[in-house]
PDB file of C-alpha atoms in Angstrom:
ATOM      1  CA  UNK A 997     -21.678  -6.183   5.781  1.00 91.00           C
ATOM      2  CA  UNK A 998     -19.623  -3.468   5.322  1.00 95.00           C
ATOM      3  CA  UNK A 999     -15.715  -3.941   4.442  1.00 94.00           C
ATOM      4  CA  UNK A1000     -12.449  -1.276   3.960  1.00 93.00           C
ATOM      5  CA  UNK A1001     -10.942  -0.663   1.389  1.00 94.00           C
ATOM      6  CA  UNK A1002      -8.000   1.159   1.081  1.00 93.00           C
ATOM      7  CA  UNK A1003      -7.207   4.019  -1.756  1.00 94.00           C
ATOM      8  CA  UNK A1004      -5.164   6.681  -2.024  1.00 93.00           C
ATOM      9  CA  UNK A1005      -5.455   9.865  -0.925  1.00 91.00           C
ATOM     10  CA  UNK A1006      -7.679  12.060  -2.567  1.00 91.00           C
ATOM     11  CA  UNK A1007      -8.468   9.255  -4.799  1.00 93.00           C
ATOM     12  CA  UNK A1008     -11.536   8.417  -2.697  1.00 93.00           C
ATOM     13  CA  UNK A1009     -14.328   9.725  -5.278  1.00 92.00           C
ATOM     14  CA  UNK A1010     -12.880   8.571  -8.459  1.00 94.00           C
ATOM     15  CA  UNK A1011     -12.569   4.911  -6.956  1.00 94.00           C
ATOM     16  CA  UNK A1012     -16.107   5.156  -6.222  1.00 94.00           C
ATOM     17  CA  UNK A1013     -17.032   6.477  -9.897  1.00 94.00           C
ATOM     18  CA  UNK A1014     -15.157   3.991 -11.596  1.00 94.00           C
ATOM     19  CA  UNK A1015     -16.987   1.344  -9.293  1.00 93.00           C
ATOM     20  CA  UNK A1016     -19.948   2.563 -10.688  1.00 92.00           C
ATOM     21  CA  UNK A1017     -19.169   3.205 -14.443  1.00 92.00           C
ATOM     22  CA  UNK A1018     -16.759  -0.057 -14.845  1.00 92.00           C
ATOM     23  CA  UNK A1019     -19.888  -2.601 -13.427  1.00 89.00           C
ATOM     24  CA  UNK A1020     -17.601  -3.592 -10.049  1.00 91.00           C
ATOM     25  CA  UNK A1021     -21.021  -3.571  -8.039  1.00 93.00           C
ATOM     26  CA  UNK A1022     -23.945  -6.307  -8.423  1.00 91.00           C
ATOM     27  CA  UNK A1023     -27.511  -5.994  -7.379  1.00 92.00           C
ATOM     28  CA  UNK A1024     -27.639  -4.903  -3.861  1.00 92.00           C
ATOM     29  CA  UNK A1025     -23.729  -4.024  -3.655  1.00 94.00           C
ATOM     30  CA  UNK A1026     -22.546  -0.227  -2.705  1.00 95.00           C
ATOM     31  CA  UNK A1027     -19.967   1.595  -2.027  1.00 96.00           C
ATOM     32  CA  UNK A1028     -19.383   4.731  -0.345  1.00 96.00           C
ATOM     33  CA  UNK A1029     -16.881   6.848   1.448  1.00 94.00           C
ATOM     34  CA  UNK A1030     -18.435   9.077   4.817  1.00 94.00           C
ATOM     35  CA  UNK A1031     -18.458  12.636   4.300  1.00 94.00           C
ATOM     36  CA  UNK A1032     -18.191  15.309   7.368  1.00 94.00           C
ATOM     37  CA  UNK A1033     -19.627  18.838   6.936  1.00 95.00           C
ATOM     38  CA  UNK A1034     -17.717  21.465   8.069  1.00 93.00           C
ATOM     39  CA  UNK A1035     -17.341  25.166   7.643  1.00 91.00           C
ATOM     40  CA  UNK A1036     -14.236  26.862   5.589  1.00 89.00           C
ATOM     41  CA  UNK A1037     -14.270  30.657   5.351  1.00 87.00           C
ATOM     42  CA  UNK A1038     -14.484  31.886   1.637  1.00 89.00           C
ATOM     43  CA  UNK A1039     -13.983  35.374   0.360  1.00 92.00           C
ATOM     44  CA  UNK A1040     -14.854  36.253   4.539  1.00 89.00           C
ATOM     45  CA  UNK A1041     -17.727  34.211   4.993  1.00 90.00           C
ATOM     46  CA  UNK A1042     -18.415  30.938   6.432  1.00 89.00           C
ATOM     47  CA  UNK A1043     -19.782  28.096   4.196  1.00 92.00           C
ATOM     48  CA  UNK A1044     -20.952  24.628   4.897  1.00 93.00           C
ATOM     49  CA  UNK A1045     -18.570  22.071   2.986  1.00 93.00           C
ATOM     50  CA  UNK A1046     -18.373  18.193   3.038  1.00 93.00           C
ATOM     51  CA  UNK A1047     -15.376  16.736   2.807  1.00 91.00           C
ATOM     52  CA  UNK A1048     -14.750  13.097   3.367  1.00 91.00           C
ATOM     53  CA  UNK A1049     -14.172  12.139   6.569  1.00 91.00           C
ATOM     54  CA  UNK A1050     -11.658   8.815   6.732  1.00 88.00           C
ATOM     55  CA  UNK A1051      -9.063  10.163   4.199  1.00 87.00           C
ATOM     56  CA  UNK A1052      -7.517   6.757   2.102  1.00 90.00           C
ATOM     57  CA  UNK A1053     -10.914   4.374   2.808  1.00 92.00           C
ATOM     58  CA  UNK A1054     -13.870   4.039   1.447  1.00 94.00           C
ATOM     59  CA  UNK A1055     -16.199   1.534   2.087  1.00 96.00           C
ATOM     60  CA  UNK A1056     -18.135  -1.574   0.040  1.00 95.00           C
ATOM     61  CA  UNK A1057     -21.508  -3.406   1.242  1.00 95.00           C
ATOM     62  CA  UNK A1058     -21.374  -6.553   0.321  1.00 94.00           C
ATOM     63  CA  UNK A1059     -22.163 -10.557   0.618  1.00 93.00           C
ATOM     64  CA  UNK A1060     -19.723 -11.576  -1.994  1.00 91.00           C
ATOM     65  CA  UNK A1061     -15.850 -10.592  -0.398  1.00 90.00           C
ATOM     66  CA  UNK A1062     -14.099 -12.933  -2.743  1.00 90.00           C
ATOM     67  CA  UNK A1063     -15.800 -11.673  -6.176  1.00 92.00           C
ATOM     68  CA  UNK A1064     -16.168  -7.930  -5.440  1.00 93.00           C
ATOM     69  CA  UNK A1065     -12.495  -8.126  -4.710  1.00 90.00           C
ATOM     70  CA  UNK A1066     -11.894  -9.613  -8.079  1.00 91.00           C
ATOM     71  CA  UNK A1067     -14.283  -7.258  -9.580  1.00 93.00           C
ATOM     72  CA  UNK A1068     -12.352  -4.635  -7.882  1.00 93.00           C
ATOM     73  CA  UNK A1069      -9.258  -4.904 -10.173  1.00 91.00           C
ATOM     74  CA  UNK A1070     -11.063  -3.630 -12.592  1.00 92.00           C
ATOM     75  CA  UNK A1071     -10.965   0.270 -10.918  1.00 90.00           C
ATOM     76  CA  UNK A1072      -7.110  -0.247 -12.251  1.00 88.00           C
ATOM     77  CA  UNK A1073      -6.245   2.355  -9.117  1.00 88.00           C
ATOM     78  CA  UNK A1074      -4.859   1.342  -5.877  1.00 89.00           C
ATOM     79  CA  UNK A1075      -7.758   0.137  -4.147  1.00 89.00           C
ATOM     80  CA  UNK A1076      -6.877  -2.593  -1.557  1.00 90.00           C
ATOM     81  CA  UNK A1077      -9.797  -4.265   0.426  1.00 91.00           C
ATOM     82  CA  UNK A1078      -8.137  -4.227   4.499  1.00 86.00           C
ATOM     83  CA  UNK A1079      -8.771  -7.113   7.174  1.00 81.00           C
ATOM     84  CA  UNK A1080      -7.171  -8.916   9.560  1.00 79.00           C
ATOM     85  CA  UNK A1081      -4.109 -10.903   9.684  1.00 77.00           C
ATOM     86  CA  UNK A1082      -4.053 -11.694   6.042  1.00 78.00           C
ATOM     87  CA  UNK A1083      -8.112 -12.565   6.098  1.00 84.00           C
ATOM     88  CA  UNK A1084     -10.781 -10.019   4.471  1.00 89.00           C
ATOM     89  CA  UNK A1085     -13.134  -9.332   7.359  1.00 90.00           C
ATOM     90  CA  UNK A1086     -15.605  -6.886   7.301  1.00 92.00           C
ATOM     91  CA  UNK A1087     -15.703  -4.017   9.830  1.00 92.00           C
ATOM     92  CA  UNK A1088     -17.106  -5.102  13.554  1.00 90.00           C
ATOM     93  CA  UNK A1089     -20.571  -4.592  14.174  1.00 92.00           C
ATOM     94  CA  UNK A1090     -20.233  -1.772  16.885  1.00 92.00           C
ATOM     95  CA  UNK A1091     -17.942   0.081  14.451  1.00 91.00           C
ATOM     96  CA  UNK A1092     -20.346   0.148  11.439  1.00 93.00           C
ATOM     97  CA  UNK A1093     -23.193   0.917  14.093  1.00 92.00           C
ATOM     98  CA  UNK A1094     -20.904   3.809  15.152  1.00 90.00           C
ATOM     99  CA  UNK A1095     -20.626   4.995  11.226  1.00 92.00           C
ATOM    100  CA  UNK A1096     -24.247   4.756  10.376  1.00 93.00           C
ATOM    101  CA  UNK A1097     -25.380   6.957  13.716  1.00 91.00           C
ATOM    102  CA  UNK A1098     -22.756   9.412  13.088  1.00 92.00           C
ATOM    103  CA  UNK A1099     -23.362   9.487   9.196  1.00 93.00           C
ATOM    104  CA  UNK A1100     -27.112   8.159   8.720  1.00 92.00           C
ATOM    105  CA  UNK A1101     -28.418   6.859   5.651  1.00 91.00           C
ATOM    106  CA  UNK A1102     -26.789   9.300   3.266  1.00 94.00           C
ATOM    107  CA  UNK A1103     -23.234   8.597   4.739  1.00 95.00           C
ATOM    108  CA  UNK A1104     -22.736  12.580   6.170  1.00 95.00           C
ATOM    109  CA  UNK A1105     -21.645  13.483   9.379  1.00 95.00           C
ATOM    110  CA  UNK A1106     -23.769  16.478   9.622  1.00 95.00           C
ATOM    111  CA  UNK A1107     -22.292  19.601  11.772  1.00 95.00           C
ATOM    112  CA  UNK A1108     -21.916  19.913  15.206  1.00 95.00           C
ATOM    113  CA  UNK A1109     -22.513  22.564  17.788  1.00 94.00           C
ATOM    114  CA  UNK A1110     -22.074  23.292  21.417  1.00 93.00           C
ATOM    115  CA  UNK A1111     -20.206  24.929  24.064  1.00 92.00           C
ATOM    116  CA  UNK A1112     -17.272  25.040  26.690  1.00 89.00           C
ATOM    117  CA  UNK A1113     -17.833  24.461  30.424  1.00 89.00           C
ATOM    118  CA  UNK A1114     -13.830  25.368  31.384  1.00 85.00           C
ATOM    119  CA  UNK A1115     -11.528  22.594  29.371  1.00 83.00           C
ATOM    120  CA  UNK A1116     -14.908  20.034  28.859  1.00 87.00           C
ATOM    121  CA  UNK A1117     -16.491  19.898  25.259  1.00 90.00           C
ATOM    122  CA  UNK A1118     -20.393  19.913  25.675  1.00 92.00           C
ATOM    123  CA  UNK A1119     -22.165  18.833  22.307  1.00 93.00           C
ATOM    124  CA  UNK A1120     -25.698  20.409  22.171  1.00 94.00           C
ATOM    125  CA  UNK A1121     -26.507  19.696  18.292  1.00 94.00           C
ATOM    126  CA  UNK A1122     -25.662  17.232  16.021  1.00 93.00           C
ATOM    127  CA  UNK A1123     -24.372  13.626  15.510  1.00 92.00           C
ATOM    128  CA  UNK A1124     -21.634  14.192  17.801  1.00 91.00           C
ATOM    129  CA  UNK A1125     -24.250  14.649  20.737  1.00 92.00           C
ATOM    130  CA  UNK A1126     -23.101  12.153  23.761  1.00 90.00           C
ATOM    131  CA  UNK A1127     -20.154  11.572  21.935  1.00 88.00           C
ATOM    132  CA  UNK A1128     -17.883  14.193  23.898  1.00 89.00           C
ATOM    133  CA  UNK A1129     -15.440  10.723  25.041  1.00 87.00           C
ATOM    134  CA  UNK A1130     -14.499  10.176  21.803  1.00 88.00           C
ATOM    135  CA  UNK A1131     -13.547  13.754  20.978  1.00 90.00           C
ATOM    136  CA  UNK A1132      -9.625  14.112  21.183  1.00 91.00           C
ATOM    137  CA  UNK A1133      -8.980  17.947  20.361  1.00 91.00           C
ATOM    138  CA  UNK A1134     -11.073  21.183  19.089  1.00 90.00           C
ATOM    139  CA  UNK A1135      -9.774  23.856  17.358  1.00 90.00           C
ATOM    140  CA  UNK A1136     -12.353  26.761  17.769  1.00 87.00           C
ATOM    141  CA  UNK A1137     -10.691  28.836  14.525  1.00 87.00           C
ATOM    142  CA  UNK A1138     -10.962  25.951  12.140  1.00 90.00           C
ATOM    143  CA  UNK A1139     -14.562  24.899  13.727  1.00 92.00           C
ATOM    144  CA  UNK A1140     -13.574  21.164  13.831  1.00 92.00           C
ATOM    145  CA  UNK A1141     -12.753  18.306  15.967  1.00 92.00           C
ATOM    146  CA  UNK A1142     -10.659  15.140  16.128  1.00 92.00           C
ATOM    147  CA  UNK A1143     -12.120  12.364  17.271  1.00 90.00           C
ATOM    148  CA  UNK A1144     -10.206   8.575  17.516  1.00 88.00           C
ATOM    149  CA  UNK A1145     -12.470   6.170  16.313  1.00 86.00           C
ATOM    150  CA  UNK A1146     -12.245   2.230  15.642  1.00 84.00           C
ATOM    151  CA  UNK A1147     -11.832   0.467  12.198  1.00 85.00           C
ATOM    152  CA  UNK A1148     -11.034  -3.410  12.144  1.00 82.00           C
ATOM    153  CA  UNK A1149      -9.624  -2.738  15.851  1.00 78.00           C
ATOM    154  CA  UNK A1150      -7.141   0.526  14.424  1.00 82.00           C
ATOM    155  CA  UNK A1151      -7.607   3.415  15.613  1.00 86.00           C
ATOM    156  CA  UNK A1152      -8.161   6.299  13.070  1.00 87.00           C
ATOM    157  CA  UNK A1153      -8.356   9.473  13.381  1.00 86.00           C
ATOM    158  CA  UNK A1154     -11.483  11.608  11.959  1.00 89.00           C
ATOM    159  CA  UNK A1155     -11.833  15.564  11.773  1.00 91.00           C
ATOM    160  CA  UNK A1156     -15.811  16.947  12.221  1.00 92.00           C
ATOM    161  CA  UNK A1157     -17.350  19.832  11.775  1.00 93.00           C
ATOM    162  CA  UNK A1158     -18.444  21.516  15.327  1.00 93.00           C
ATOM    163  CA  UNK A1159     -19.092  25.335  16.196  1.00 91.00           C
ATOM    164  CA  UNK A1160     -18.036  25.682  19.844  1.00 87.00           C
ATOM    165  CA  UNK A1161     -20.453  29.024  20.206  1.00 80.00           C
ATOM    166  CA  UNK A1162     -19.219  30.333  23.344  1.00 81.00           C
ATOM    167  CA  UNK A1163     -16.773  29.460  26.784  1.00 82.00           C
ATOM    168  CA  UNK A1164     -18.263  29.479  29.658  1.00 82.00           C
ATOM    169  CA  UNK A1165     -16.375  29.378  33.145  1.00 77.00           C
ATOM    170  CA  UNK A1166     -16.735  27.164  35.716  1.00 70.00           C
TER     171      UNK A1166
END
């Protein structure tokens, strides 16, 4: 099962190191934060980057809730383990179904690209394929998208990577 945990921003990798090099995880444990590739314009040209994707969470996979929180002092960084109404729950099962199509087994939303039929997004490529409900906003210059999705019943915003390629009128 897969739980939240909460870190500051920007913070998200060296949480995740220190999990590893501090011995926070046991046999079979992980933990991860989802990445989205996008494109950012260096010295004029466009280069794929990944950056993560839920900035302040990462995420744990885990059986044992009450000793990987325990073990998770040990980080010595904010790093708060999120649930509901006081209890530690993991994330529901349609959300961490959502993650792993979007992100796959390496945890990467993977870029995006498709097209404009007057104000309607059409996905072509990509995770985001048939996912054109969830999308909230584009920005063409920046190539990315917001998108709203669900964690323990919040709503949180995510920014992808998508290359709208061209506007076509209706």
């Amino acid at each position: 099962m897969w739980y939240v945990i909460q870190v500051q921003a920007g913070h998200e990798a060296a949480v995740i190191k220190k999990c590893y090099e501090r011995n926070v995880l046991l046999s079979g444990e992980d933990v991860f934060t989802i990445f989205s590739e996008r494109m950012v314009k260096e010295c004029g040209k466009w280069k794929k980057r990944t950056v993560p994707a839920f900035q302040k969470y990462i995420f744990a996979e885990t059986e044992d809730t009450d000793g990987f929180r325990i073990r998770l002092r040990k980080v010595q960084e904010l790093a708060k383990m999120l649930g509901v109404d006081e209890s530690i729950v993991p994330i529901y099962r349609e959300e961490q179904e959502m993650l792993q199509k979007l992100g796959g087994e390496e945890h990467v939303i993977r870029y995006s690209e498709g097209y404009m039929l007057g104000e309607k997004l059409i996905v072509t490529e990509g995770p985001m394929k048939g996912m054109e409900g969830y999308v909230k906003w584009t920005d063409r210059h920046q190539r990315i998208a917001g998108i709203e999705l669900s964690l323990l019943g919040r709503n949180v915003a995510v920014k992808m990577g998508i290359g709208i390629l061209k506007r076509v009128s209706l």
